[in-house]
Amino acid sequence: MYQVTSVYVICGFAALGGGLFGFDISSMSGVLGTQAYVRYFDNPVSERQGAITCAMPAGSLFGALASSFIADKYSRKYAIQVAALIWIFGSILQAAVRNVAMLVVGRIVAGIAVGIASSVVPVYQAEIAPKEIRGRVVSLQQWAITWGILIQYFIQYGASFTGGGPTNPNQGTAAFRIPWGVQIVPAAVLLAGMFFFPKSPRWLASQDRWEEAIRVLADLHGNGNLHHPKVLAEYQEIEEALRFEREEAISSFKALMAPRMLKRVILGMSIQMWSQLCGMNVMMYYIVYIMQAAGIGDPLLTASIQYIINNVLTLPAILYLDRIGRRPALVYGFFLLMIWLFFAGALQAAYGQVNTPETQTKTNKDITWVIVDKPAVSRAIVAFSYLFVATFATTIGPSSWTMPSEIFPSQIRAKAVSLATASNWGWNCALAFAVPPLLYNINWRMYMIFAAFNGAASVHMFLTAPETKGKTLEEMDEVFDSGRPPWRSGPKGSRLDRLQKEIEDGKVKVSAPAEADVPLSRV
């Protein structure tokens, strides 16, 4: 069977799994403001809406924890296909929904798929990509998330005009059934397309399938030449790293608790935790409520601009993350997010008021704190929301997926990344449930809480996150075990480059497995 060998195409296509995450984030925001949703599900607000929204991240938490068992035993490739199948089933349940209970079940099932995909896709991308572009191609996961958010939101925005429009009290259920059904399409494409992509060479090596591993490496990084110096150097690096891991018995969940690994596990889980506590997904899930509170005339349309900003400004991060590095993006990104939230919260506090019967309208009746007749203030709040999203898109979004996927040894990478991603989903679930009552009960103070989280995250990343750009996955032991504090840069260059040069000069001899010269049947 034909197999794709372009790293960009492989990693870009696999990022469709991230697109499912984006569809998840946006799957509620566009329908919350429609009368079809409000009427059919009996106006769910506060805790009830929180329970509906958090059903998917709850399923994702389970999916993330289960992902390593599938990815380690059956391969990263097949784990992504399993995720696509589960997503299709969950989407069918949502599109055919009859009541709140069925909606919650459908979202939990789809969430399991998102949990698996969001854990395994970055690992697959990191293990496929050369070190020079690893940050770029893993960042495609974040870009796919923004595309999923954007596409799903506009599908929902268009569907909201069915049945007389979003304000028609008798609007039909097509307003939410159409977008929830259409999200089957990307999963079906992902399921079918992955048949034409290779398994991870590092996974193949971990299974002692060395001939297949080096052939995949040759196809990906040596134009099919098994004896290319870069291919042979990478092959030896992987072989030596696996030998060391096996000697040290680094292969089980118990190994994650060893002192030299525990600090990496905590870092990976913390990055994903802070990416949720920064408040970005709150903006994505409940932006309609935030715009309503700011007194915006068309909150659905104004919110859509935020999704476009999120998508467009992720692209510069993809292009420059391997130049700028992961550490600056994390430290300065969280600091700027803190600034924008403090400003937005201060404006809400200074110019907002309790939403009384005199100030209530059809669109803001479920909001307790509003900006009334102060268009300049409303525009400023929207502007700070846009700056917040722009900052996240160019810094935290891409780096929060890239770093956790690259800092762990091969034998425990899937397990450790599953824990990091489970941290993401655990906090995502908690926030999805907590934010509606927070918005309802403490209003503008919620901005201050998330601003404080971002300040803490910036300090934490400064103290614990070393720079990983330009290093191979097998060099991460040197990065983390050197004894240097994270704020001090390590030696320039990569061990792989030096080994490749020695192979080219004939100083080091590395041979491919003899069987690898024989064409393999590819599946």
XYZ file of C-alpha atoms in Angstrom:
523
model
C 0.000 0.000 0.000
C 1.206 3.500 -0.881
C 2.586 5.497 2.044
C 3.172 9.209 2.370
C 6.767 10.150 3.279
C 6.596 13.953 3.610
C 6.996 14.942 7.282
C 4.866 18.057 6.799
C 2.048 16.137 5.142
C 2.111 13.358 7.756
C 2.148 15.689 10.744
C -0.306 18.111 9.169
C -2.792 15.363 8.411
C -2.437 13.757 11.838
C -3.225 17.179 13.291
C -6.822 16.580 12.196
C -6.975 14.847 15.571
C -6.366 18.271 17.071
C -9.173 19.563 14.882
C -11.524 17.290 16.837
C -10.385 19.121 19.996
C -11.290 22.395 18.276
C -14.714 21.119 17.287
C -15.175 20.122 20.928
C -14.272 23.583 22.249
C -16.593 25.304 19.802
C -19.375 22.723 19.908
C -21.350 24.645 22.541
C -20.462 28.322 22.076
C -22.401 28.872 18.854
C -25.614 27.180 20.000
C -25.824 28.759 23.452
C -27.343 31.914 22.006
C -30.053 30.178 19.934
C -33.671 29.837 21.014
C -33.702 26.269 19.645
C -31.105 25.189 22.196
C -32.642 27.207 25.041
C -36.150 25.863 24.402
C -35.303 22.233 23.580
C -33.106 21.750 26.635
C -35.267 23.864 28.952
C -32.962 26.888 29.258
C -29.906 25.271 30.908
C -27.901 27.886 32.832
C -25.383 27.985 35.648
C -24.681 24.496 37.085
C -26.848 22.683 34.520
C -25.102 24.264 31.539
C -21.790 23.677 33.275
C -22.606 19.965 33.561
C -23.479 19.744 29.840
C -20.320 21.553 28.808
C -17.980 19.636 31.122
C -19.302 16.246 29.943
C -16.906 16.287 26.992
C -13.758 17.213 28.952
C -14.767 14.584 31.519
C -14.752 11.978 28.752
C -11.502 13.444 27.451
C -9.891 12.972 30.849
C -10.695 9.264 30.680
C -9.582 9.050 27.053
C -6.255 10.723 27.816
C -5.515 8.313 30.662
C -6.404 5.319 28.474
C -4.499 6.557 25.423
C -1.052 5.237 26.391
C -2.281 1.652 26.634
C -3.507 1.784 23.034
C -0.563 3.824 21.724
C 2.101 1.630 23.351
C 0.558 -1.714 22.449
C -0.966 -1.092 19.022
C 1.040 1.944 17.795
C 0.427 5.683 17.746
C -1.079 5.392 14.273
C -3.785 2.911 15.256
C -4.576 4.865 18.437
C -5.395 7.911 16.295
C -7.705 5.783 14.138
C -9.452 4.395 17.243
C -10.025 7.978 18.382
C -11.605 8.843 15.031
C -14.000 5.885 15.263
C -15.115 6.809 18.772
C -15.623 10.444 17.755
C -17.924 9.396 14.899
C -20.095 7.416 17.317
C -20.238 10.268 19.808
C -21.173 12.770 17.107
C -24.031 10.538 15.936
C -25.400 10.474 19.481
C -25.246 14.265 19.703
C -26.857 14.859 16.312
C -29.714 12.481 17.231
C -30.093 13.911 20.744
C -33.508 13.609 22.440
C -32.832 15.077 25.876
C -30.134 16.449 28.174
C -29.092 12.968 29.352
C -28.474 11.771 25.790
C -26.566 14.962 25.028
C -24.314 14.396 28.038
C -23.653 10.769 27.010
C -22.854 11.805 23.430
C -20.450 14.463 24.652
C -18.738 12.013 27.021
C -18.216 9.490 24.192
C -16.874 12.164 21.843
C -14.716 13.414 24.708
C -13.041 10.008 25.048
C -12.005 10.327 21.402
C -10.635 13.831 21.926
C -8.678 12.683 24.980
C -7.004 9.897 23.001
C -6.278 12.072 19.976
C -4.974 15.057 21.954
C -2.541 12.774 23.808
C -1.317 10.631 20.926
C -1.147 13.080 18.002
C 1.629 15.282 19.522
C 3.618 12.147 20.416
C 3.241 10.799 16.866
C 4.273 14.155 15.381
C 7.278 14.545 17.712
C 8.508 11.024 16.933
C 8.149 11.540 13.175
C 9.737 14.993 12.869
C 13.431 15.951 12.710
C 14.611 18.194 15.545
C 14.947 21.268 13.290
C 11.198 21.499 12.656
C 9.738 19.523 15.570
C 8.261 22.598 17.231
C 6.752 23.692 13.938
C 5.039 20.420 13.085
C 3.805 19.691 16.618
C 2.397 23.234 16.636
C 0.227 22.159 13.722
C -1.820 20.424 16.426
C -2.680 23.841 17.890
C -3.384 25.298 14.462
C -5.733 22.413 13.719
C -7.471 23.124 17.028
C -8.035 26.738 15.954
C -9.346 25.578 12.567
C -11.742 23.205 14.311
C -12.936 26.016 16.573
C -13.358 28.392 13.646
C -15.065 25.987 11.244
C -17.455 24.610 13.843
C -18.321 28.096 15.076
C -19.232 29.344 11.610
C -21.189 26.173 10.874
C -23.110 26.883 14.056
C -23.426 30.567 13.190
C -24.917 29.671 9.808
C -27.169 26.988 11.281
C -28.415 29.478 13.890
C -30.369 31.264 11.142
C -32.438 28.185 10.321
C -36.027 28.037 11.549
C -36.515 31.790 11.711
C -33.171 32.740 13.268
C -31.603 32.540 16.737
C -34.169 34.859 18.384
C -37.260 33.035 17.081
C -38.881 31.359 20.121
C -40.085 28.503 17.854
C -36.764 27.892 16.132
C -36.288 24.283 14.985
C -33.676 21.865 16.286
C -31.695 21.952 13.025
C -29.863 24.908 14.595
C -27.860 22.491 16.748
C -28.347 19.120 14.982
C -26.622 20.287 11.780
C -23.339 21.405 13.371
C -23.210 18.414 15.706
C -23.732 16.070 12.751
C -21.278 17.759 10.369
C -18.408 17.181 12.807
C -18.450 13.508 11.749
C -16.725 14.488 8.490
C -13.193 15.342 9.746
C -13.088 12.176 11.853
C -14.072 10.031 8.863
C -11.347 11.669 6.767
C -8.800 11.101 9.553
C -9.797 7.451 9.958
C -9.439 6.693 6.250
C -6.362 8.807 5.598
C -4.211 7.329 8.380
C -4.044 4.043 6.453
C -1.606 5.803 4.083
C 0.796 7.009 6.780
C 3.686 5.186 8.489
C 3.946 4.032 12.055
C 6.273 5.996 14.312
C 9.885 4.825 13.807
C 10.548 5.170 17.529
C 7.530 3.012 18.349
C 8.729 0.415 15.844
C 12.158 0.459 17.490
C 10.599 0.018 20.941
C 8.961 -3.132 19.584
C 12.339 -4.355 18.245
C 11.122 -3.952 14.676
C 14.422 -2.349 13.709
C 14.302 -3.049 9.978
C 10.952 -1.290 9.658
C 12.140 1.516 11.923
C 15.204 2.398 9.871
C 13.264 2.136 6.623
C 10.718 4.654 7.921
C 13.574 6.902 9.076
C 15.123 6.632 5.618
C 11.844 7.520 3.918
C 11.248 10.471 6.239
C 14.732 11.950 6.647
C 16.952 10.437 3.948
C 14.908 10.431 0.742
C 14.693 6.649 1.006
C 18.473 6.174 1.392
C 19.079 3.689 4.207
C 22.763 4.653 4.351
C 22.282 8.419 4.571
C 24.499 9.709 7.435
C 21.574 11.481 9.118
C 19.475 8.315 9.027
C 22.297 6.188 10.449
C 23.051 8.785 13.149
C 19.427 8.957 14.216
C 19.162 5.167 14.143
C 22.161 4.859 16.494
C 20.809 7.584 18.805
C 17.488 5.751 19.121
C 19.212 2.398 19.636
C 21.481 3.714 22.397
C 18.647 5.555 24.135
C 16.439 2.455 24.119
C 19.289 0.296 25.423
C 19.828 2.721 28.322
C 16.099 2.896 29.094
C 15.849 -0.881 29.196
C 18.891 -1.179 31.441
C 17.343 1.386 33.778
C 13.922 -0.337 33.514
C 12.317 2.863 32.240
C 9.105 1.488 30.791
C 6.330 1.480 33.378
C 4.155 4.001 35.181
C 6.359 3.359 38.216
C 9.296 4.825 36.302
C 7.416 8.130 36.087
C 7.852 8.511 39.840
C 11.656 8.173 39.767
C 13.231 11.480 40.915
C 14.872 12.267 37.561
C 11.580 11.676 35.728
C 9.189 13.115 38.282
C 10.309 16.692 37.674
C 9.603 16.251 33.953
C 6.208 14.710 34.651
C 5.339 17.618 36.946
C 6.542 20.106 34.323
C 4.483 18.473 31.550
C 1.366 18.317 33.716
C 1.915 21.885 34.923
C 2.229 23.292 31.409
C -1.075 21.684 30.471
C -2.672 22.758 33.749
C -1.640 26.392 33.287
C -2.811 26.327 29.658
C -6.293 25.765 31.100
C -6.033 28.021 34.153
C -4.875 30.883 31.924
C -8.540 31.289 30.932
C -8.322 30.702 27.176
C -10.862 27.918 26.947
C -13.192 29.956 29.141
C -13.055 32.553 26.377
C -13.769 29.857 23.801
C -16.616 28.079 25.632
C -18.427 31.109 27.007
C -17.396 34.040 24.814
C -21.056 34.666 23.939
C -21.850 35.241 27.620
C -18.838 37.567 27.961
C -19.879 39.617 24.930
C -23.450 39.816 26.221
C -22.160 41.147 29.539
C -20.100 43.764 27.678
C -23.269 45.019 25.997
C -22.294 44.013 22.455
C -25.169 44.234 19.991
C -24.385 41.054 18.032
C -22.371 38.833 20.395
C -22.283 35.883 17.982
C -20.690 37.943 15.201
C -18.297 39.793 17.521
C -17.212 36.514 19.093
C -16.476 35.087 15.645
C -13.742 37.696 15.164
C -12.011 36.208 18.190
C -11.965 32.788 16.552
C -10.435 34.257 13.394
C -7.709 35.986 15.430
C -6.976 32.714 17.217
C -6.576 30.918 13.910
C -4.578 33.504 11.959
C -2.113 34.369 14.727
C -1.249 30.741 15.445
C 0.546 30.667 12.077
C 3.436 33.006 13.109
C 4.056 30.787 16.140
C 4.268 27.723 13.895
C 6.842 29.463 11.710
C 9.024 30.874 14.498
C 8.713 28.539 17.517
C 11.853 26.629 16.507
C 13.748 29.936 16.325
C 12.412 31.737 19.385
C 12.164 28.646 21.560
C 9.617 27.154 23.930
C 10.818 28.821 27.142
C 10.359 32.504 26.106
C 6.935 31.698 24.655
C 5.801 30.229 27.975
C 7.307 32.822 30.337
C 6.353 35.968 28.416
C 3.088 34.532 27.115
C 1.623 33.930 30.565
C 2.832 37.361 31.729
C 1.008 39.171 28.903
C -2.165 37.129 29.445
C -2.127 38.338 33.062
C -1.944 41.976 31.917
C -4.871 41.737 29.485
C -7.133 40.011 32.034
C -6.358 42.554 34.749
C -7.306 45.379 32.378
C -10.534 43.684 31.224
C -11.552 42.891 34.801
C -10.782 46.417 35.985
C -13.012 47.907 33.287
C -15.826 45.528 34.220
C -15.431 46.462 37.891
C -15.254 50.217 37.325
C -18.016 50.648 34.738
C -20.283 47.606 35.155
C -23.439 47.244 37.195
C -25.848 44.619 38.441
C -28.237 43.517 35.712
C -31.632 44.643 36.998
C -35.058 44.211 35.337
C -34.611 47.715 33.891
C -31.382 46.742 32.076
C -32.314 43.212 31.071
C -32.889 42.343 27.408
C -33.661 39.152 25.519
C -29.973 38.488 24.970
C -28.570 39.335 28.421
C -31.287 38.114 30.782
C -29.061 35.300 32.079
C -26.145 37.646 32.860
C -25.889 39.262 36.318
C -23.295 41.986 35.592
C -23.464 44.210 32.502
C -22.011 47.292 30.862
C -24.884 49.633 29.986
C -24.713 52.570 27.538
C -20.921 52.808 27.657
C -19.878 51.849 24.120
C -16.249 52.935 24.571
C -15.877 50.688 27.624
C -17.548 47.785 25.820
C -15.178 48.188 22.879
C -12.184 48.284 25.238
C -13.254 45.031 26.926
C -13.635 43.401 23.520
C -10.205 44.746 22.504
C -8.548 43.243 25.589
C -10.324 39.955 24.869
C -8.867 40.024 21.368
C -5.367 40.842 22.700
C -5.693 37.966 25.135
C -6.551 35.534 22.334
C -3.798 36.913 20.063
C -1.200 36.443 22.805
C -2.326 32.902 23.558
C -2.308 31.989 19.866
C 1.275 33.142 19.357
C 2.779 31.774 22.582
C 1.025 29.400 24.980
C -1.137 27.517 22.481
C 1.633 25.968 20.351
C 4.288 25.619 23.090
C 1.903 23.927 25.549
C 1.542 20.996 23.127
C 5.129 20.963 21.881
C 7.123 20.802 25.113
C 5.232 17.980 26.886
C 5.493 15.793 23.773
C 9.300 16.051 23.542
C 10.742 15.926 27.074
C 10.226 12.239 27.945
C 12.182 9.051 27.056
C 10.741 6.837 24.330
C 9.660 3.954 26.596
C 7.442 6.153 28.774
C 6.637 8.989 26.375
C 3.053 7.936 25.660
C 2.373 7.290 29.359
C 3.852 10.592 30.505
C 2.135 12.623 27.790
C -1.165 10.917 28.648
C -0.778 12.171 32.230
C 0.074 15.679 31.018
C -2.927 15.707 28.691
C -5.125 14.270 31.445
C -4.076 17.275 33.525
C -5.289 19.501 30.696
C -8.624 17.744 30.535
C -9.100 17.505 34.287
C -8.770 21.254 34.645
C -10.763 21.803 31.457
C -13.605 19.765 32.960
C -13.456 21.628 36.271
C -13.501 25.019 34.554
C -16.273 24.080 32.122
C -18.442 23.222 35.123
C -17.326 26.096 37.360
C -17.268 29.066 34.995
C -21.034 29.517 34.420
C -21.728 29.872 38.164
C -18.574 32.001 38.501
C -19.803 34.341 35.771
C -23.214 34.363 37.404
C -22.070 34.942 40.997
C -18.753 36.826 41.012
C -18.841 38.491 37.561
C -15.740 40.639 36.922
C -13.785 39.071 39.791
C -13.397 35.969 37.622
C -11.027 37.952 35.385
C -8.860 38.757 38.413
C -8.702 35.101 39.463
C -7.464 33.988 36.042
C -5.046 36.920 35.860
C -3.496 35.750 39.134
C -3.194 32.217 37.715
C -1.271 33.598 34.725
C 1.111 35.510 36.970
C 1.838 32.336 38.934
C 2.304 30.386 35.692
C 4.844 32.879 34.344
C 6.960 32.620 37.498
C 6.649 28.815 37.540
C 7.802 28.470 33.930
C 10.751 30.805 34.543
C 11.925 28.625 37.408
C 11.326 25.151 35.923
C 11.136 25.123 32.089
C 14.481 24.693 30.242
C 14.886 25.375 26.541
C 14.439 22.283 24.337
C 14.635 23.696 20.804
C 17.256 22.185 18.520
C 17.686 19.016 20.601
C 16.668 15.517 19.568
C 14.205 13.542 21.668
C 17.123 11.346 22.751
C 19.041 14.390 24.080
C 16.426 15.424 26.615
C 18.248 13.529 29.381
C 21.175 15.916 28.921
C 18.852 18.932 28.959
C 17.146 17.944 32.214
C 19.922 16.093 34.044
C 22.817 18.496 33.425
C 22.421 20.309 36.750
C 22.045 23.703 35.023
C 19.171 25.903 36.220
C 16.508 26.310 33.513
C 17.225 30.031 33.020
C 20.787 29.295 31.913
C 21.246 28.182 28.333
C 23.060 24.931 27.613
C 25.754 24.232 25.014
C 24.933 25.097 21.434
C 24.431 22.440 18.784
C 23.163 18.887 18.915
C 24.820 15.542 19.563
C 23.057 14.186 16.471
C 24.738 16.770 14.241
C 28.155 15.840 15.611
C 27.500 12.123 15.116
C 26.257 12.721 11.575
C 29.437 14.677 10.768
C 31.610 11.860 12.175
C 29.747 9.300 10.038
C 30.206 11.488 6.956
C 33.947 11.823 7.704
C 34.300 8.055 8.200
C 35.313 8.397 11.852
C 32.297 6.381 13.040
C 30.839 3.305 11.353
C 27.098 2.610 11.694
C 25.419 -0.130 9.654
C 21.760 -0.544 8.834
C 20.220 -3.961 9.576
C 20.828 -6.250 6.622
C 17.148 -7.099 6.323
C 16.314 -3.404 5.903
C 17.843 -3.446 2.422
C 15.070 -5.827 1.413
C 11.825 -3.982 0.534
C 9.221 -4.400 3.258
C 5.538 -4.945 2.754
C 3.905 -1.874 4.159
C 0.646 -1.831 6.033
